[in-house]
Coordinates of C-alpha atoms in Angstrom, one line a residue:
Chain Q
M1 CA -133.9 26.9 43.6
K2 CA -134.4 27.0 47.1
G3 CA -132.6 23.8 47.7
M4 CA -129.6 24.9 45.7
H5 CA -129.1 27.6 47.7
N6 CA -129.2 25.6 50.9
K7 CA -126.7 23.2 49.3
K8 CA -124.3 26.3 48.6
N9 CA -124.9 27.3 52.4
L10 CA -123.8 24.0 53.4
G11 CA -120.5 24.0 51.3
E12 CA -120.0 27.5 52.6
W13 CA -120.5 26.1 56.1
L14 CA -118.1 23.0 55.5
V15 CA -115.3 25.2 54.8
T16 CA -115.5 27.5 57.4
I17 CA -116.2 25.7 60.6
P18 CA -112.6 24.1 60.5
P19 CA -110.7 27.5 60.5
L20 CA -113.6 29.3 62.7
G21 CA -113.1 26.1 65.2
W22 CA -109.3 26.4 65.1
L23 CA -109.7 30.1 65.9
F24 CA -112.2 29.6 68.9
I25 CA -109.8 26.9 70.3
F26 CA -106.5 28.0 69.8
F27 CA -107.3 32.1 69.8
M28 CA -110.8 32.3 71.7
I29 CA -110.3 30.2 74.7
P30 CA -106.7 31.2 75.9
T31 CA -107.7 34.6 75.2
I32 CA -110.7 34.1 77.4
I33 CA -108.4 32.2 80.0
A34 CA -106.4 35.1 80.2
I35 CA -108.7 37.6 80.8
T36 CA -110.1 35.7 83.8
I37 CA -106.7 35.1 85.3
A38 CA -106.4 38.9 85.3
F39 CA -109.3 39.1 87.9
R40 CA -107.8 36.6 89.9
P41 CA -105.6 37.5 93.2
S42 CA -102.0 36.0 93.3
S43 CA -99.7 34.5 96.0
P44 CA -96.4 35.5 96.6
Y45 CA -95.4 31.8 95.4
G46 CA -96.6 32.7 91.9
D47 CA -99.9 30.6 92.5
I48 CA -102.9 32.1 90.8
E49 CA -105.2 32.1 94.0
A50 CA -109.2 31.3 94.0
G51 CA -111.7 34.2 94.5
W52 CA -112.4 37.4 92.3
T53 CA -110.5 41.1 92.9
L54 CA -109.9 44.1 90.7
E55 CA -106.6 44.9 92.6
N56 CA -104.7 44.1 89.4
F57 CA -106.5 46.5 87.4
I58 CA -106.3 49.4 90.3
M59 CA -102.6 48.9 90.5
L60 CA -101.9 49.4 86.6
F61 CA -103.6 53.1 86.7
S62 CA -101.0 54.0 89.4
P63 CA -98.8 57.0 88.2
T64 CA -95.4 54.7 87.6
Y65 CA -97.5 52.5 85.5
I66 CA -99.3 55.4 83.3
T67 CA -95.7 56.5 82.4
I68 CA -95.0 53.2 80.7
I69 CA -98.5 53.0 78.9
W70 CA -97.9 56.3 78.0
R71 CA -94.6 55.7 76.8
T72 CA -95.9 52.6 74.8
I73 CA -98.5 54.4 73.1
W74 CA -95.9 57.6 71.7
I75 CA -93.3 54.9 70.5
S76 CA -95.9 53.0 68.9
F77 CA -97.5 56.2 67.4
I78 CA -94.2 57.8 66.3
S79 CA -93.0 54.6 64.5
T80 CA -96.3 54.4 62.7
I81 CA -96.2 57.7 61.6
I82 CA -92.5 57.3 60.4
C83 CA -93.6 54.0 58.6
L84 CA -96.4 55.5 56.7
F85 CA -94.5 58.4 56.0
F86 CA -91.9 56.4 54.1
A87 CA -94.1 53.7 52.7
L88 CA -96.5 56.1 50.9
P89 CA -94.0 57.6 48.6
T90 CA -92.4 53.9 48.4
G91 CA -95.6 52.4 47.6
Y92 CA -96.8 55.0 45.1
Y93 CA -94.0 54.6 42.8
M94 CA -93.5 51.4 42.9
A95 CA -97.3 51.1 41.7
R96 CA -96.0 53.2 38.9
L97 CA -93.1 51.2 37.8
S98 CA -92.9 48.7 35.1
Q99 CA -93.9 45.2 36.1
K100 CA -90.2 44.0 35.9
W101 CA -89.0 46.9 38.0
R102 CA -92.1 46.3 40.6
Q103 CA -91.3 42.8 41.3
I104 CA -87.6 43.6 41.7
I105 CA -88.4 45.9 44.3
L106 CA -90.6 43.9 45.9
L107 CA -88.3 41.2 46.2
L108 CA -85.9 43.4 47.7
I109 CA -88.2 44.4 50.4
I110 CA -89.2 40.8 51.4
V111 CA -85.9 38.9 51.1
P112 CA -84.6 40.3 54.1
F113 CA -87.3 39.3 56.1
W114 CA -86.9 35.6 55.4
T115 CA -83.6 36.4 57.9
N116 CA -84.3 36.0 61.6
F117 CA -85.9 38.9 63.5
L118 CA -83.2 38.7 66.2
I119 CA -80.5 38.7 63.8
R120 CA -81.8 41.6 62.3
I121 CA -81.9 43.2 65.7
F122 CA -78.5 42.4 66.5
A123 CA -77.2 43.4 62.9
W124 CA -78.3 46.9 64.5
K125 CA -76.2 46.8 67.2
I126 CA -73.1 46.3 64.8
I127 CA -73.9 49.1 63.0
L128 CA -74.8 51.4 66.1
N129 CA -71.7 50.2 67.7
P130 CA -69.5 53.0 69.0
E131 CA -66.7 51.7 67.6
G132 CA -68.3 51.0 64.3
I133 CA -68.1 52.3 61.2
L134 CA -71.3 54.6 61.2
Q135 CA -69.9 56.2 64.4
Y136 CA -66.9 56.9 62.7
I137 CA -68.5 58.7 59.6
L138 CA -71.1 60.9 61.8
I139 CA -68.2 62.3 63.8
S140 CA -66.1 63.2 61.0
L141 CA -69.1 64.8 59.4
G142 CA -69.3 66.3 63.0
I143 CA -73.2 65.4 63.4
I144 CA -72.2 63.5 66.6
S145 CA -69.8 64.0 69.2
K146 CA -67.5 61.3 70.5
N147 CA -69.1 60.5 73.4
T148 CA -72.6 60.3 71.6
M149 CA -74.0 56.4 72.3
M150 CA -76.5 55.6 69.7
L151 CA -77.3 52.5 71.1
Y152 CA -79.6 52.2 74.2
R153 CA -81.8 55.1 73.6
T154 CA -85.5 55.4 72.8
E155 CA -84.6 56.9 69.7
T156 CA -83.1 53.7 68.6
V157 CA -85.9 51.6 69.5
I158 CA -88.0 53.7 67.4
L159 CA -85.7 53.0 64.6
V160 CA -85.5 49.6 64.9
T161 CA -89.2 49.4 65.1
V162 CA -89.5 51.4 62.0
Y163 CA -86.9 49.3 60.3
T164 CA -88.7 46.1 61.4
Y165 CA -91.9 46.8 60.7
L166 CA -91.6 49.4 57.4
P167 CA -92.5 46.6 54.7
F168 CA -95.8 45.8 56.8
A169 CA -96.5 49.4 55.7
I170 CA -95.2 49.4 52.1
L171 CA -97.1 46.3 50.9
P172 CA -100.8 47.0 51.9
I173 CA -99.8 50.4 50.6
F174 CA -98.5 49.1 47.4
A175 CA -101.4 46.6 47.1
A176 CA -104.0 49.5 47.1
A177 CA -102.1 51.8 45.0
E178 CA -101.5 48.9 42.4
K179 CA -105.2 49.1 41.9
F180 CA -105.3 53.1 41.4
N181 CA -105.9 54.3 37.9
F182 CA -103.2 57.0 37.6
K183 CA -105.0 58.4 34.7
L184 CA -107.3 60.1 37.3
L185 CA -104.4 62.3 38.7
E186 CA -103.9 63.5 35.0
A187 CA -107.2 64.2 34.6
A188 CA -107.3 66.3 38.1
Q189 CA -104.4 68.2 36.8
D190 CA -106.1 68.9 33.7
L191 CA -108.7 70.1 35.6
G192 CA -106.9 72.8 37.5
A193 CA -105.5 70.8 40.4
S194 CA -101.9 71.1 41.6
R195 CA -99.6 68.1 41.7
W196 CA -99.9 68.2 45.4
E197 CA -103.8 68.8 45.8
S198 CA -104.1 65.7 43.1
F199 CA -101.9 63.3 45.7
S200 CA -104.0 64.5 48.4
R201 CA -107.5 64.5 47.3
I202 CA -107.8 62.2 44.7
F203 CA -104.8 59.5 45.4
L204 CA -105.1 59.2 49.1
P205 CA -108.9 59.0 49.5
N206 CA -108.6 56.1 46.8
I207 CA -105.8 54.3 48.7
S208 CA -107.2 54.9 52.3
K209 CA -108.1 51.0 52.9
G210 CA -104.4 50.5 52.2
L211 CA -103.4 53.1 54.7
K212 CA -105.8 51.6 57.6
V213 CA -104.5 48.3 57.0
A214 CA -100.7 49.5 56.9
T215 CA -101.4 51.7 60.2
F216 CA -102.9 48.6 61.9
M217 CA -100.1 46.3 60.5
V218 CA -97.6 48.3 62.2
M219 CA -99.4 50.1 65.3
I220 CA -100.5 46.6 66.6
P221 CA -97.0 44.6 66.9
C222 CA -95.6 48.0 68.0
L223 CA -97.7 47.9 71.2
G224 CA -96.9 44.8 72.1
S225 CA -93.3 44.9 71.4
Y226 CA -90.5 43.4 73.5
I227 CA -87.4 42.1 72.3
I228 CA -86.6 45.6 70.4
P229 CA -87.0 47.9 73.7
D230 CA -85.2 44.7 75.5
L231 CA -82.3 44.6 73.2
V232 CA -81.2 48.2 71.6
G233 CA -83.3 50.1 74.1
G234 CA -82.1 52.0 77.5
T235 CA -83.0 52.5 81.1
N236 CA -85.9 54.7 79.7
S237 CA -87.2 52.3 76.6
E238 CA -89.4 50.1 78.9
M239 CA -92.7 48.9 77.4
I240 CA -95.3 47.1 78.4
G241 CA -94.5 43.8 76.6
N242 CA -91.3 44.1 79.3
L243 CA -93.7 44.6 81.8
I244 CA -95.7 41.9 81.1
A245 CA -92.4 39.5 81.0
T246 CA -91.2 41.1 84.4
Q247 CA -94.6 40.3 85.9
A248 CA -94.5 36.7 84.4
F249 CA -90.9 35.6 85.1
I250 CA -89.6 37.8 88.3
A251 CA -92.3 38.8 90.1
R252 CA -94.0 35.6 89.8
N253 CA -97.2 37.2 89.2
I254 CA -99.1 35.7 86.5
P255 CA -102.5 37.6 87.4
M256 CA -100.8 40.7 86.9
A257 CA -99.1 40.1 84.0
A258 CA -102.4 38.6 82.6
A259 CA -104.0 42.0 83.5
W260 CA -101.1 43.7 81.4
A261 CA -102.1 41.5 78.4
T262 CA -105.5 42.4 78.8
V263 CA -105.2 46.2 78.7
L264 CA -102.7 45.6 75.8
M265 CA -105.3 43.8 74.0
A266 CA -107.9 46.8 74.8
M267 CA -105.4 49.4 73.6
I268 CA -105.7 47.5 70.2
L269 CA -109.2 46.2 70.1
F270 CA -110.1 50.0 70.7
P271 CA -109.2 51.9 67.7
M272 CA -110.1 48.9 65.7
G273 CA -113.6 48.7 67.3
L274 CA -114.1 52.5 66.4
V275 CA -112.9 52.1 62.9
I276 CA -115.5 49.3 62.5
S277 CA -118.3 50.8 64.1
T278 CA -117.8 54.2 62.4
K279 CA -117.9 52.5 58.9
L280 CA -121.2 50.7 60.2
L281 CA -122.9 53.5 61.1
S282 CA -121.9 55.9 58.0
R283 CA -123.0 52.8 56.3
K284 CA -126.5 53.1 58.2
M285 CA -126.6 56.7 57.6
A286 CA -126.2 56.3 53.8
E287 CA -129.2 54.1 54.1
Chain U
M1 CA -99.8 11.1 47.8
K2 CA -99.5 7.4 49.3
K3 CA -95.7 7.9 49.6
L4 CA -96.6 11.2 51.9
L5 CA -98.9 9.5 54.1
F6 CA -96.5 6.6 54.6
L7 CA -93.9 9.1 55.8
T8 CA -96.1 11.1 57.8
I9 CA -97.0 8.0 59.7
L10 CA -93.5 7.0 59.9
L11 CA -92.6 10.4 61.3
L12 CA -95.6 10.4 64.0
I13 CA -94.3 6.8 64.9
T14 CA -90.5 7.3 65.5
P15 CA -90.3 8.6 69.0
F16 CA -92.6 5.8 70.3
L17 CA -90.2 3.3 68.6
F18 CA -87.4 4.9 70.7
I19 CA -89.3 4.9 73.8
S20 CA -89.9 1.1 73.7
C21 CA -86.3 0.6 72.9
S22 CA -85.1 2.4 76.2
K23 CA -87.7 0.7 78.2
S24 CA -85.3 -2.0 79.4
K25 CA -82.9 0.3 81.2
K26 CA -83.7 2.5 83.9
V27 CA -84.3 6.5 83.3
L28 CA -83.0 9.2 85.1
Y29 CA -85.0 12.6 84.3
I30 CA -83.1 15.5 85.3
Y31 CA -84.5 19.4 84.8
N32 CA -81.1 21.7 84.7
W33 CA -80.0 24.8 83.3
S34 CA -78.2 24.7 80.0
E35 CA -74.4 23.8 79.8
Y36 CA -74.8 23.1 83.6
I37 CA -73.2 19.6 83.6
A38 CA -69.9 18.2 82.0
P39 CA -71.0 15.9 79.5
E40 CA -68.6 13.1 80.3
L41 CA -69.8 12.8 83.5
M42 CA -73.2 12.1 82.1
S43 CA -72.0 9.4 79.9
K44 CA -69.7 8.1 82.7
F45 CA -72.9 7.9 85.1
E46 CA -74.9 6.0 82.4
K47 CA -72.3 3.7 82.1
D48 CA -71.5 2.8 85.5
Y49 CA -75.2 2.3 86.5
N50 CA -76.4 0.9 83.5
C51 CA -79.2 3.8 83.1
K52 CA -80.0 6.3 80.5
I53 CA -80.0 9.7 81.4
V54 CA -83.0 12.3 80.0
M55 CA -82.3 16.2 81.0
D56 CA -84.6 18.9 80.0
Y57 CA -83.3 22.8 80.5
F58 CA -84.9 25.7 82.0
D59 CA -84.0 29.4 81.7
S60 CA -85.5 30.8 84.9
N61 CA -86.4 29.5 88.4
E62 CA -90.1 31.0 87.6
A63 CA -90.4 29.2 84.4
M64 CA -89.1 26.0 85.9
Y65 CA -91.6 26.3 88.8
A66 CA -94.5 27.3 86.8
K67 CA -94.3 24.2 84.7
L68 CA -93.9 21.7 87.9
K69 CA -96.9 23.7 89.3
V70 CA -99.1 22.7 86.3
G71 CA -98.6 19.0 86.6
S72 CA -96.1 16.3 87.2
P73 CA -93.7 16.2 84.4
G74 CA -92.0 13.4 86.5
Y75 CA -88.7 14.7 87.0
D76 CA -86.1 12.6 89.4
L77 CA -83.8 15.6 89.9
I78 CA -83.8 19.2 89.6
V79 CA -81.2 22.1 90.0
P80 CA -83.0 25.2 91.3
S81 CA -81.6 28.1 93.0
S82 CA -81.7 28.2 97.0
Y83 CA -84.6 30.6 97.2
M84 CA -86.5 28.5 94.8
A85 CA -85.7 25.3 96.6
S86 CA -87.1 27.0 99.6
I87 CA -90.1 27.8 98.3
M88 CA -90.6 24.3 96.8
N89 CA -89.7 22.8 99.9
K90 CA -92.8 25.2 101.7
K91 CA -95.0 23.8 98.9
E92 CA -93.8 20.1 99.6
M93 CA -93.1 19.7 96.4
I94 CA -89.3 18.4 97.3
I95 CA -88.7 15.6 99.7
N96 CA -86.2 15.5 102.6
L97 CA -83.0 13.6 101.9
D98 CA -81.8 10.8 103.4
K99 CA -78.1 11.7 103.9
S100 CA -77.1 8.1 104.5
K101 CA -77.9 7.6 100.9
I102 CA -75.2 10.3 100.3
P103 CA -72.3 9.4 101.5
N104 CA -70.1 11.8 99.7
I105 CA -71.9 14.5 101.2
K106 CA -69.0 14.5 104.0
F107 CA -66.8 16.5 101.4
I108 CA -69.5 19.6 101.3
E109 CA -68.0 22.5 103.1
S110 CA -71.4 23.7 104.9
K111 CA -70.3 27.6 104.6
Y112 CA -72.3 28.1 101.7
S113 CA -75.5 26.3 102.8
E114 CA -75.3 28.0 106.0
K115 CA -75.9 31.5 104.4
T116 CA -79.0 29.7 102.7
E117 CA -82.9 29.3 103.9
D118 CA -81.6 25.5 104.3
P119 CA -78.6 25.7 106.8
K120 CA -78.3 21.9 107.4
M121 CA -78.8 20.6 103.9
Q122 CA -82.2 18.8 104.7
Y123 CA -84.0 19.1 101.5
S124 CA -81.2 20.6 99.3
V125 CA -77.7 20.3 98.5
P126 CA -75.5 22.5 97.3
Y127 CA -74.2 22.1 93.5
A128 CA -72.9 25.0 92.2
V129 CA -71.9 28.6 94.0
S130 CA -71.6 31.9 92.1
F131 CA -70.8 35.4 92.6
T132 CA -72.0 38.5 91.4
G133 CA -69.2 41.2 90.3
L134 CA -68.4 43.6 87.6
G135 CA -66.8 42.5 84.1
Y136 CA -64.8 44.5 82.3
N137 CA -62.2 44.7 79.3
K138 CA -58.6 45.1 80.8
K139 CA -57.2 46.5 78.0
K140 CA -59.5 49.4 77.4
T141 CA -60.4 50.4 81.1
P142 CA -57.7 48.9 83.5
A143 CA -58.4 51.0 86.2
V144 CA -62.0 49.8 87.2
K145 CA -62.2 50.1 90.9
P146 CA -64.0 47.6 92.9
T147 CA -67.4 49.0 93.8
W148 CA -70.4 49.2 93.3
S149 CA -70.7 52.8 93.0
I150 CA -68.9 52.3 89.9
F151 CA -72.3 52.4 88.2
G152 CA -72.7 56.3 89.2
D153 CA -69.0 56.8 87.5
K154 CA -69.4 59.3 84.9
Q155 CA -66.3 57.8 83.5
Y156 CA -68.1 55.2 82.0
Y157 CA -71.3 57.2 81.0
H158 CA -73.8 55.1 78.9
Q159 CA -71.2 52.3 78.8
I160 CA -71.9 50.5 81.7
S161 CA -74.8 48.0 82.5
M162 CA -76.9 46.6 85.5
F163 CA -78.6 43.2 85.3
N164 CA -82.2 43.2 84.5
D165 CA -83.1 41.3 87.4
M166 CA -84.7 43.4 90.4
R167 CA -83.2 41.6 93.3
E168 CA -79.7 41.8 92.0
S169 CA -79.6 45.3 90.9
I170 CA -81.5 46.4 93.9
G171 CA -79.2 44.3 95.9
A172 CA -75.9 46.1 94.4
A173 CA -77.5 49.5 95.8
L174 CA -78.4 48.0 99.1
K175 CA -74.8 46.4 99.4
Y176 CA -73.4 50.0 98.8
L177 CA -75.3 51.6 101.2
G178 CA -74.4 48.6 103.8
Y179 CA -77.6 47.1 103.8
S180 CA -78.2 43.5 103.8
L181 CA -79.8 42.3 100.4
N182 CA -82.6 40.9 101.7
T183 CA -83.9 43.8 103.6
T184 CA -87.5 44.5 104.0
D185 CA -86.9 47.9 105.8
D186 CA -88.9 50.6 103.8
K187 CA -86.6 52.9 104.9
Q188 CA -83.6 51.2 103.5
L189 CA -85.5 50.5 100.5
A190 CA -86.4 53.8 99.9
E191 CA -82.9 55.0 100.2
A192 CA -81.7 52.3 97.7
K193 CA -84.3 53.6 95.2
Q194 CA -82.9 57.0 95.2
L195 CA -79.5 55.6 94.3
M196 CA -80.6 53.3 91.7
I197 CA -82.5 56.5 90.2
K198 CA -79.3 58.6 90.5
W199 CA -77.2 55.4 88.8
K200 CA -79.4 54.5 86.2
K201 CA -79.0 58.4 84.8
N202 CA -75.7 56.8 84.0
L203 CA -76.3 53.3 82.9
A204 CA -76.7 52.0 79.4
A205 CA -79.4 49.8 80.0
Y206 CA -80.5 47.1 82.5
Q207 CA -79.3 43.5 80.5
N208 CA -78.4 40.1 81.3
E209 CA -77.4 37.9 78.5
E210 CA -76.9 40.7 75.9
A211 CA -74.6 42.6 78.2
K212 CA -71.9 39.5 77.4
T213 CA -71.8 40.4 73.6
S214 CA -72.0 43.8 74.1
L215 CA -68.7 43.9 76.5
A216 CA -67.0 41.7 74.0
D217 CA -68.2 43.9 71.0
G218 CA -66.8 46.8 73.1
I219 CA -70.2 48.6 73.3
L220 CA -70.0 48.3 76.9
L221 CA -67.1 49.1 78.9
V222 CA -68.2 47.6 82.4
I223 CA -70.9 45.1 83.1
Q224 CA -72.9 43.3 86.1
I225 CA -72.4 39.8 85.6
Y226 CA -71.6 36.5 87.4
N227 CA -68.1 35.1 87.8
G228 CA -68.7 31.9 85.8
N229 CA -69.9 33.6 82.8
M230 CA -66.7 35.9 82.8
I231 CA -64.6 32.8 83.1
Q232 CA -66.4 31.3 79.9
M233 CA -65.7 34.6 77.9
Q234 CA -62.2 34.8 79.1
S235 CA -61.7 31.5 77.2
D236 CA -62.5 33.6 74.4
T237 CA -61.0 37.0 74.9
P238 CA -58.4 36.7 77.4
E239 CA -58.2 40.3 78.0
M240 CA -61.4 40.2 80.0
G241 CA -61.2 41.2 83.6
F242 CA -63.5 40.4 86.6
L243 CA -63.9 42.1 90.1
I244 CA -65.9 41.8 93.2
P245 CA -66.7 45.0 94.9
E246 CA -65.5 45.4 98.2
E247 CA -68.8 46.2 99.5
G248 CA -69.7 42.6 99.6
T249 CA -71.7 40.8 96.7
S250 CA -74.5 38.2 96.6
I251 CA -74.1 34.8 96.4
G252 CA -75.9 32.5 94.2
V253 CA -76.1 28.8 95.3
E254 CA -77.9 26.2 93.0
V255 CA -79.0 23.1 94.8
L256 CA -80.0 19.5 94.1
V257 CA -83.2 18.5 95.1
I258 CA -85.4 15.4 94.7
P259 CA -89.0 16.5 93.4
S260 CA -91.7 14.4 95.9
D261 CA -93.2 12.5 92.8
S262 CA -89.8 11.2 91.5
E263 CA -90.3 7.6 90.4
N264 CA -86.3 6.7 90.4
R265 CA -85.4 8.0 94.1
E266 CA -82.5 5.3 94.3
L267 CA -81.4 6.6 91.2
A268 CA -81.3 10.2 91.8
Y269 CA -79.6 9.5 95.2
N270 CA -76.7 7.7 93.4
F271 CA -76.4 10.5 91.1
I272 CA -76.2 13.2 93.4
N273 CA -73.3 11.0 95.4
F274 CA -71.8 10.4 91.9
M275 CA -71.5 14.2 91.3
Y276 CA -69.7 14.7 94.8
E277 CA -67.0 12.0 94.2
P278 CA -64.2 14.4 94.3
E279 CA -62.6 13.4 90.9
N280 CA -66.2 13.7 89.3
C281 CA -66.8 17.2 91.0
A282 CA -63.7 18.8 90.1
K283 CA -64.0 17.7 86.5
N284 CA -67.4 19.3 86.5
M285 CA -66.2 22.5 88.2
E286 CA -63.5 22.7 85.3
Y287 CA -66.4 22.5 82.8
I288 CA -69.0 24.6 84.4
A289 CA -66.6 27.4 86.1
Y290 CA -68.7 27.5 89.0
L291 CA -67.4 26.8 92.4
C292 CA -68.7 23.4 94.2
P293 CA -67.9 23.5 97.8
N294 CA -66.4 20.0 97.7
T295 CA -63.0 20.4 99.9
K296 CA -61.4 17.0 98.5
A297 CA -62.5 17.9 94.8
L298 CA -60.9 21.5 95.2
E299 CA -57.5 20.3 96.2
L300 CA -57.7 18.3 92.7
M301 CA -58.5 21.4 90.9
D302 CA -56.3 23.6 88.2
K303 CA -55.0 26.1 90.4
D304 CA -55.3 29.1 88.0
L305 CA -59.0 28.2 87.8
L306 CA -59.7 27.8 91.5
G307 CA -58.7 31.5 91.8
K308 CA -61.4 32.4 89.6
I309 CA -64.0 30.5 91.3
I310 CA -63.6 31.3 95.2
I311 CA -63.8 34.7 96.7
S312 CA -61.6 35.8 100.0
D313 CA -63.0 35.0 103.5
E314 CA -63.1 38.7 104.1
L315 CA -65.3 39.2 101.0
F316 CA -67.2 36.3 102.1
K317 CA -68.5 37.3 105.2
K318 CA -69.7 40.4 103.8
S319 CA -71.7 38.8 101.1
E320 CA -75.1 37.1 101.3
V321 CA -77.4 34.5 99.6
I322 CA -80.6 36.4 97.9
K323 CA -83.7 34.6 100.0
D324 CA -87.2 34.1 99.2
I325 CA -89.0 37.0 101.3
G326 CA -92.7 36.1 100.6
G327 CA -95.0 38.3 100.5
E328 CA -92.4 41.0 101.1
N329 CA -91.2 40.4 97.5
T330 CA -93.9 42.7 96.1
K331 CA -92.1 45.5 97.4
Y332 CA -89.3 44.9 95.5
V333 CA -91.3 44.8 92.4
R334 CA -93.2 47.6 92.8
M335 CA -89.7 49.5 93.6
W336 CA -88.0 48.1 90.5
D337 CA -91.1 49.3 88.1
E338 CA -90.9 52.6 89.7
I339 CA -87.2 52.9 89.3
K340 CA -87.6 51.9 85.7
A341 CA -90.6 54.4 85.0
H342 CA -88.7 57.3 86.7

């Protein structure tokens, strides 16, 4: 019995080692190198100097940069909320559709994502063009004035971000909702719950895993956004991703770029760590 | 399965097959910007000198420098901007040129080099000269004024863009204020910063390449752009116009340098000399739409194009080349971030 257990263990190890090794070599090591570089001084010629310093991190927390860190956070936060707002009803209704319609809708959501990301952003530039049809319709409806510029605004960054990451929110919510037994909602209503109560107290807690995954799937790439603010953002839409690019390519300051990347990583790992540790804690408490 | 394995192996060894084929000929490795040389000249050089040219591309001086720093990629010729050539020279990454091997250098007018860090062309020779200015649509905005203050002009509110390039953009503000665009004076920089913040409220965005499509699509009305880009755009959309502000502008000088670890120096010298041959030089200018200060070649040029790639003496006097300012660069980075965060 013991021998068999060992054999099974060995097999498990054999299949786990290659991906683990891959992650270690191509993810862990570069990440550690980047973090190390963040503590190095830089020369004006773009070299990474010997020695250690905290200066890069001290610079990061100057008021100038706090504005941009804050902007990155709130743009990502709002985009995530809007994504969830649209993804939740979509996932809910998709789960209730017949098999055939479910597949059609799923296809409609996924197929556009076979088109290159950049091309889809450029498409938005055409849609929002001041001489475009959308502008024309909105003007004739009296919603915007002739001089309103729909491009190059922070709102545009949020709009395009939501458009880009919405499927990443819909899919996990749909996957969770698909497993949900909708008869429970009827049962709740039979027991006197209103429609809203049964939705918020029965449905939502049951798909909470999907909601969490959706939040992370949208929030993480949002925080690291670079192309979207670069292409459709205005003069006030710069995010951390753009700062990293500036530091690496214009300022020739690789340590500073690495420091920014480290902060970005911390911003992502911190909430994830929080979620995981509260989970562990609650499990321990239950024991 | 066997077939698949065979195909995979074939795919893996194919590059080596080609390498062994070309071994008999000498190879000149060039590191250049994309579309920055006329293809016909490359094939002509290959034929004349019985060699093969392998061209790699970079899209920023910094990316090129970073690649060279990491290890020796073995290039024989590089086309950096003048300020980057000066850095490479300080770091001893490039050689001092033996001018006796470039007889055609006699055609090169030195007035552009004189504005760079290498006035005597010791380690670099100018390849292409560009000027920054304003691109606009003649049909939509015929009355564009040639001044950098246009960035604050309410008439173009949110339909005008500046470069997403700190030295060029801050340089425009410095020029408007009458200062040098290589200044490191704190007071002058503070003044430029205030002006930039004022302009920023009127701007649509800070963009480089993307601004071109936005201008063509009518999203933007006026953009900060290099003359060569505008000339290329004019071939598709003739109504595009280009102006250089009367306060003077920044002159970009891309130079040819030979890295110290080049294995084919002779061929590299031959290539430089070949490119300065007046007929070749004129052909190249017609392709890349940037000026090469080769007096003999300019005589052979199409007059219409010539008028677009040079500027008046008066403007030339007021204009400057962006220089490397070493450690003072951090002042600009700081300021640029402050402007953006404002």
